[in-house]
PDB file of C-alpha atoms in Angstrom:
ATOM      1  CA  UNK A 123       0.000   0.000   0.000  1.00 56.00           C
ATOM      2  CA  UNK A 124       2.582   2.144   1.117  1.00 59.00           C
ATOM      3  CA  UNK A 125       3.812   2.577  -2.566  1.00 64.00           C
ATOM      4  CA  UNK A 126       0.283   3.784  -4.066  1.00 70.00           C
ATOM      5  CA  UNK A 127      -0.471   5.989  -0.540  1.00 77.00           C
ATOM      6  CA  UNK A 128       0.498   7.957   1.341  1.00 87.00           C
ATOM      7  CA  UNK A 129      -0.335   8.755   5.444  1.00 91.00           C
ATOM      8  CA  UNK A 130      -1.330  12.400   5.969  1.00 93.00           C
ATOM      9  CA  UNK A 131      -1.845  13.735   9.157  1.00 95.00           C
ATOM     10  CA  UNK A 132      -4.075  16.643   9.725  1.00 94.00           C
ATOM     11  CA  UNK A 133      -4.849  18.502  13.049  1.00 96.00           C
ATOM     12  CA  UNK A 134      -7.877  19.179  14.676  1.00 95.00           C
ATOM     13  CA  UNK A 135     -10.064  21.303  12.454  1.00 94.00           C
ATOM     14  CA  UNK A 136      -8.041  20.985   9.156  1.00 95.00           C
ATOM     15  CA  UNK A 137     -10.293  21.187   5.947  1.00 95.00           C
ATOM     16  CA  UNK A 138      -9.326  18.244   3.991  1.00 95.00           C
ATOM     17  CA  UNK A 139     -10.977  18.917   1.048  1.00 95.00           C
ATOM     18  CA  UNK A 140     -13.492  21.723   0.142  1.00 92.00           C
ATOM     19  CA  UNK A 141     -17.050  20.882  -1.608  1.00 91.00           C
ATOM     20  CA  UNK A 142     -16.086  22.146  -5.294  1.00 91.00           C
ATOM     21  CA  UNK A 143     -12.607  20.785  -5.023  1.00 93.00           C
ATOM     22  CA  UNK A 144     -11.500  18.309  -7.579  1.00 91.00           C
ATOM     23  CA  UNK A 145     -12.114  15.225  -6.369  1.00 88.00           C
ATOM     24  CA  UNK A 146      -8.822  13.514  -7.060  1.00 87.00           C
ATOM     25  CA  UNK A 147      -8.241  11.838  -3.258  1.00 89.00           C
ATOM     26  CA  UNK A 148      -9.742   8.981  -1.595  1.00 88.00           C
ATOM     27  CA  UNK A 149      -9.372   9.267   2.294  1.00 91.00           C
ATOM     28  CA  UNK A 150      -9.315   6.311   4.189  1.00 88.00           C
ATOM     29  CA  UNK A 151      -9.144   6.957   8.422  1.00 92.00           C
ATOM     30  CA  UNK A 152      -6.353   4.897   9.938  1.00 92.00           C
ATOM     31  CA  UNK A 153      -6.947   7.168  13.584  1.00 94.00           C
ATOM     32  CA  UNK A 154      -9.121  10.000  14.629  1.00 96.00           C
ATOM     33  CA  UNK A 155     -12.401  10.936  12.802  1.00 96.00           C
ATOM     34  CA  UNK A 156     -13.203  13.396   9.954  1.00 96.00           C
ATOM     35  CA  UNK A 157     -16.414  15.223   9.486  1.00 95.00           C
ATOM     36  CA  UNK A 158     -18.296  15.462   6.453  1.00 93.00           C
ATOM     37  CA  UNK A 159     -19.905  19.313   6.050  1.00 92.00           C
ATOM     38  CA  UNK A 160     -22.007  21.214   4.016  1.00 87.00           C
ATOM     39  CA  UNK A 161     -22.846  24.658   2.937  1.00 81.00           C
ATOM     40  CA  UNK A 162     -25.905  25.762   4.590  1.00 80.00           C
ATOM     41  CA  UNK A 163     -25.672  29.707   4.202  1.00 78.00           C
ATOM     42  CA  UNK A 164     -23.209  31.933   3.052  1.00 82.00           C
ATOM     43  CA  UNK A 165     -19.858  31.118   5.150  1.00 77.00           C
ATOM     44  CA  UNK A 166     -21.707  28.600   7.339  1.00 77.00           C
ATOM     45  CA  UNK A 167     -21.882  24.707   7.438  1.00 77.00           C
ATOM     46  CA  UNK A 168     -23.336  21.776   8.958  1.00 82.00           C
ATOM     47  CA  UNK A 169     -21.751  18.761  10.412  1.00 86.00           C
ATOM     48  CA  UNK A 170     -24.120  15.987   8.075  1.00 87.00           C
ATOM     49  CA  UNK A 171     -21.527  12.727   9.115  1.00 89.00           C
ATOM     50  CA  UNK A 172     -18.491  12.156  10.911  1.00 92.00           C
ATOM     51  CA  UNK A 173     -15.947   9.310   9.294  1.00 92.00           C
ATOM     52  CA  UNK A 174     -14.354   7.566  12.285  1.00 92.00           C
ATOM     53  CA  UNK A 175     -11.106   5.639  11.602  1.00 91.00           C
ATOM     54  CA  UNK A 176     -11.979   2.461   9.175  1.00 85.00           C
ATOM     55  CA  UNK A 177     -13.865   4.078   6.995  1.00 86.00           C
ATOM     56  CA  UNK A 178     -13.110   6.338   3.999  1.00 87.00           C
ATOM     57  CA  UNK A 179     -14.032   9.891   2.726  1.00 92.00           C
ATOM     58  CA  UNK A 180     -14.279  11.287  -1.006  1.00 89.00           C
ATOM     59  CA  UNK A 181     -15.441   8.122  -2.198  1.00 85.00           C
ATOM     60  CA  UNK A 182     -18.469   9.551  -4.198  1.00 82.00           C
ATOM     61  CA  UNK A 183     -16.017  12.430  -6.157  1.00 83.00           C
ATOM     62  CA  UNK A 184     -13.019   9.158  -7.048  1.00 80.00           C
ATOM     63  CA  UNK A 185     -15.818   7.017  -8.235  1.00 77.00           C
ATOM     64  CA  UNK A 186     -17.671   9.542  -9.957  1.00 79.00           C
ATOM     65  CA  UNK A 187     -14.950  11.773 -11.075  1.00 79.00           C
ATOM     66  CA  UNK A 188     -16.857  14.536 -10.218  1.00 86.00           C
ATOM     67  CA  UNK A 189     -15.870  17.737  -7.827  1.00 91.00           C
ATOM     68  CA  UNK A 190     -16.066  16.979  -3.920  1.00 91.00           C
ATOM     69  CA  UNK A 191     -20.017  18.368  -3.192  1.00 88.00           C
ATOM     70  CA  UNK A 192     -18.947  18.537   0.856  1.00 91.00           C
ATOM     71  CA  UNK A 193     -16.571  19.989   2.985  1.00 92.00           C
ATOM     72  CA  UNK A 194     -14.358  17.392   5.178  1.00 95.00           C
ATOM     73  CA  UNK A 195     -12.673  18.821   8.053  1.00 95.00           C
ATOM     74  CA  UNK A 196     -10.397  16.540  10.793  1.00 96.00           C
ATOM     75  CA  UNK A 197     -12.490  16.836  13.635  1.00 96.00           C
ATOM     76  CA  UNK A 198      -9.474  15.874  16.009  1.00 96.00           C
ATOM     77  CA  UNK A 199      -5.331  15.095  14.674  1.00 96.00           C
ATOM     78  CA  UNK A 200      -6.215  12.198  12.744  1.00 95.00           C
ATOM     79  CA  UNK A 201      -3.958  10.452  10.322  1.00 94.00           C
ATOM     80  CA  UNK A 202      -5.249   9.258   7.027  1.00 92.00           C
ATOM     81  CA  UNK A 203      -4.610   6.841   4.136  1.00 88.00           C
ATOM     82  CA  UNK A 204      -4.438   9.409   0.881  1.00 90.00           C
ATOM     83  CA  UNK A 205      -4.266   7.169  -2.596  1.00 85.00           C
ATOM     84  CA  UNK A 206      -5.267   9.476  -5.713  1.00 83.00           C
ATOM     85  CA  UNK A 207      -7.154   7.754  -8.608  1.00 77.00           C
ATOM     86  CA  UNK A 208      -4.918   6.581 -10.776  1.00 74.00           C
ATOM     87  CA  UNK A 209      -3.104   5.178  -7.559  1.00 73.00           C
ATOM     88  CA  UNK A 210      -6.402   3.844  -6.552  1.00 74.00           C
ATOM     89  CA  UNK A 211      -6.987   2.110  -9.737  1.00 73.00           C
ATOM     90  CA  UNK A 212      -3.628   0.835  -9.661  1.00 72.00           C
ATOM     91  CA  UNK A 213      -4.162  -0.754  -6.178  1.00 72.00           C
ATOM     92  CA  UNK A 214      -7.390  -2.013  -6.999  1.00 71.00           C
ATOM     93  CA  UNK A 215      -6.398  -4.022  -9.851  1.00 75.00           C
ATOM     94  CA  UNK A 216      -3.967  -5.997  -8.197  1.00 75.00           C
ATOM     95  CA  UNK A 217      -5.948  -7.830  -6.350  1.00 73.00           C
ATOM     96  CA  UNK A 218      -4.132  -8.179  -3.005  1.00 75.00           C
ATOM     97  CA  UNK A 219      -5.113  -8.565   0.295  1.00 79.00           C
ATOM     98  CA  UNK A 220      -4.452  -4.505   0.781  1.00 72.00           C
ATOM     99  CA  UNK A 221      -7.020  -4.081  -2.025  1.00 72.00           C
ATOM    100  CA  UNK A 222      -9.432  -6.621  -1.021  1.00 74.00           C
ATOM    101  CA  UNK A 223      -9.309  -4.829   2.498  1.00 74.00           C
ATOM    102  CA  UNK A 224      -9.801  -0.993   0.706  1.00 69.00           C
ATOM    103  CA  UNK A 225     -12.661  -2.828  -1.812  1.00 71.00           C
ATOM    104  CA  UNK A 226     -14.375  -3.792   1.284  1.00 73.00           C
ATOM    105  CA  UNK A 227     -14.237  -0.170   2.803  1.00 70.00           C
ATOM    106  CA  UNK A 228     -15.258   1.260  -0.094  1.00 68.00           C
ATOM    107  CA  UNK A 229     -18.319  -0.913  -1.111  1.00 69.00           C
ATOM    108  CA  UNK A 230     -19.348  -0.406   2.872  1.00 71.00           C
ATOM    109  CA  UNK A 231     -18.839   3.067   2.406  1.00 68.00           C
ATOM    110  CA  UNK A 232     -21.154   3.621  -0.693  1.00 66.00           C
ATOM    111  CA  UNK A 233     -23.862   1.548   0.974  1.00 66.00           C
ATOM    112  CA  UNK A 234     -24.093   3.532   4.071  1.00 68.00           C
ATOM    113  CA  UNK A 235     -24.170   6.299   1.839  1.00 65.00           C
ATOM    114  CA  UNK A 236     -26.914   4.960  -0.420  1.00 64.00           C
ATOM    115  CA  UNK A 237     -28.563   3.726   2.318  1.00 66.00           C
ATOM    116  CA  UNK A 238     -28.643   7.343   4.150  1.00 66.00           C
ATOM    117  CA  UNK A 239     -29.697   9.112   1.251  1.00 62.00           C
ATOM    118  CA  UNK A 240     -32.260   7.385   0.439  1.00 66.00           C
ATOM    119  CA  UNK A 241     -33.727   8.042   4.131  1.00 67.00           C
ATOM    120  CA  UNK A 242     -33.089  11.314   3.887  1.00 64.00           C
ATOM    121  CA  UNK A 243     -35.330  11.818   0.924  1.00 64.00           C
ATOM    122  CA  UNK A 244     -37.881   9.792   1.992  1.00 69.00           C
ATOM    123  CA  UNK A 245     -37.710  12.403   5.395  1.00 69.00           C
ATOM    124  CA  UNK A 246     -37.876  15.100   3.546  1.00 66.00           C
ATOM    125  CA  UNK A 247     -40.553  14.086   0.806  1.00 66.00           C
ATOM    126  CA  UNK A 248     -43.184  13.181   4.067  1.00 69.00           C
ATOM    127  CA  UNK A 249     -42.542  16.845   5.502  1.00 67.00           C
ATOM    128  CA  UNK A 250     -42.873  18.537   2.302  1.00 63.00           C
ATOM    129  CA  UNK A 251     -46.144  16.503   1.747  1.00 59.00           C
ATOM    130  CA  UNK A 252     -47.184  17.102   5.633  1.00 56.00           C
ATOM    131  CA  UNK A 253     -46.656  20.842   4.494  1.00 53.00           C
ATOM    132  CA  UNK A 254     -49.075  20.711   1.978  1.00 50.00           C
ATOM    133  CA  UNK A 255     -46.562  21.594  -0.910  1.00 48.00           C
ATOM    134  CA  UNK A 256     -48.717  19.423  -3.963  1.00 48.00           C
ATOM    135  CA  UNK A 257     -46.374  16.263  -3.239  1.00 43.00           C
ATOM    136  CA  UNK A 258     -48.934  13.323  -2.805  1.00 44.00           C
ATOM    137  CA  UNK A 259     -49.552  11.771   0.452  1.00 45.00           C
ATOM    138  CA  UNK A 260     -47.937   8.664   1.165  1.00 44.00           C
ATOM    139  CA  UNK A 261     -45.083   9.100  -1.055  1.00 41.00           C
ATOM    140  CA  UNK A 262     -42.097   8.583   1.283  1.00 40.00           C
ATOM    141  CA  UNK A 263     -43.750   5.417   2.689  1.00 41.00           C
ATOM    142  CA  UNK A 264     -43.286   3.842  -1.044  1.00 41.00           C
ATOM    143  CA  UNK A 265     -39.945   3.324   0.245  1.00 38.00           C
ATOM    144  CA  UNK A 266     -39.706   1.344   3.349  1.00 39.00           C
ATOM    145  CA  UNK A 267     -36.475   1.243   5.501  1.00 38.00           C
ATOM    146  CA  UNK A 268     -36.399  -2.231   5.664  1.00 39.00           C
ATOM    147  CA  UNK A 269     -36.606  -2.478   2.105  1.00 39.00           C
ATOM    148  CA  UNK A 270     -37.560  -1.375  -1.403  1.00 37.00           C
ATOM    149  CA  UNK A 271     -41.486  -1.968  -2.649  1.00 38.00           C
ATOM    150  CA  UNK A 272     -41.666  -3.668  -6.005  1.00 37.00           C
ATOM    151  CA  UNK A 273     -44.400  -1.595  -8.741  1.00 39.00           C
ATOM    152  CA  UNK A 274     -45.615  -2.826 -12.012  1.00 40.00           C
ATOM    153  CA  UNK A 275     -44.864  -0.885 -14.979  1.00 40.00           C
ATOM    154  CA  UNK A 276     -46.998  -0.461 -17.715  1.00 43.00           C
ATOM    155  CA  UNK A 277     -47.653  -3.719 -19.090  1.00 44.00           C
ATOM    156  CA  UNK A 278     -47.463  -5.662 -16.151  1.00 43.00           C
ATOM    157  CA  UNK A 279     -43.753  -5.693 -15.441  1.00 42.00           C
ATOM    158  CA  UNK A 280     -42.945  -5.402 -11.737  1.00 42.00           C
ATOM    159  CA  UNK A 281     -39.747  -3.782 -11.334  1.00 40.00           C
ATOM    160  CA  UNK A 282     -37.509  -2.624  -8.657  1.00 39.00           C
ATOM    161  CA  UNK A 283     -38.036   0.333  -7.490  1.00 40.00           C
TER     162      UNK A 283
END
């Protein structure tokens, strides 16, 4: 690993990376937690999830190759796994224990991330629609925590959904 990485250490309340950055580094937490952050008015944030050590940060930009959309700040000195993407690929691809470790994190990481999205819409669709704002009633329950309801499509179909 230690020839497609390298360890940064940051101090407590270092930005890491800055939503609109390019997203050209995948963090993975070896000690001390980062905090995910994002803009909520002009020059202030909001603490949305805190990446304790084990898990990664700036997967979504790497995969996605798209600019960082939050602001992640070391929340105490933590030290940090930094691979860019081509050394990511490179890593990846070699199919090593190291990268079979890091493919783990990762895939866990984008779950919990799907996973809390999705809940987050569904909270946010049943207020709007408890507001009144024209959204139907019942919406966010189409999509269950525990799982995901199946609907027919036009013709009979069921489909995930």
């Amino acid at each position: 690993v230690s020839e497609v990485a390298e360890v940064v250490r940051c101090a407590g309340g270092t930005k890491v990376f800055e939503a609109g950055d390019e997203g050209k580094y995948l963090y993975c937490v070896l000690q001390g937690r980062f905090e995910l952050r994002t803009v909520t008015g002009p020059g202030m944030t909001h603490g949305v999830r805190e990446i304790p050590a084990g898990r990664v940060a700036g997967l979504d930009a790497v995969l996605t190759q798209a600019p960082y959309h939050m602001t992640c700040m070391a929340l105490e000195n933590t030290a940090a796994l930094r691979f860019n993407t081509a050394q990511l690929h490179q890593l990846l691809t070699q199919g090593t224990p190291a990268a079979i470790k890091l493919f783990v994190a990762m895939r866990t990481e984008l779950g919990a991330d799907i996973r809390a999205a999705t809940l987050q819409v569904v909270r946010l669709l049943e207020q709007t629609s408890a507001r009144g704002a024209g959204i139907p009633t019942g919406v966010g329950g189409a999509m269950p925590a525990a799982g995901i309801q199946s609907t027919a499509l036009p013709g009979g179909n069921p489909t995930r959904g």
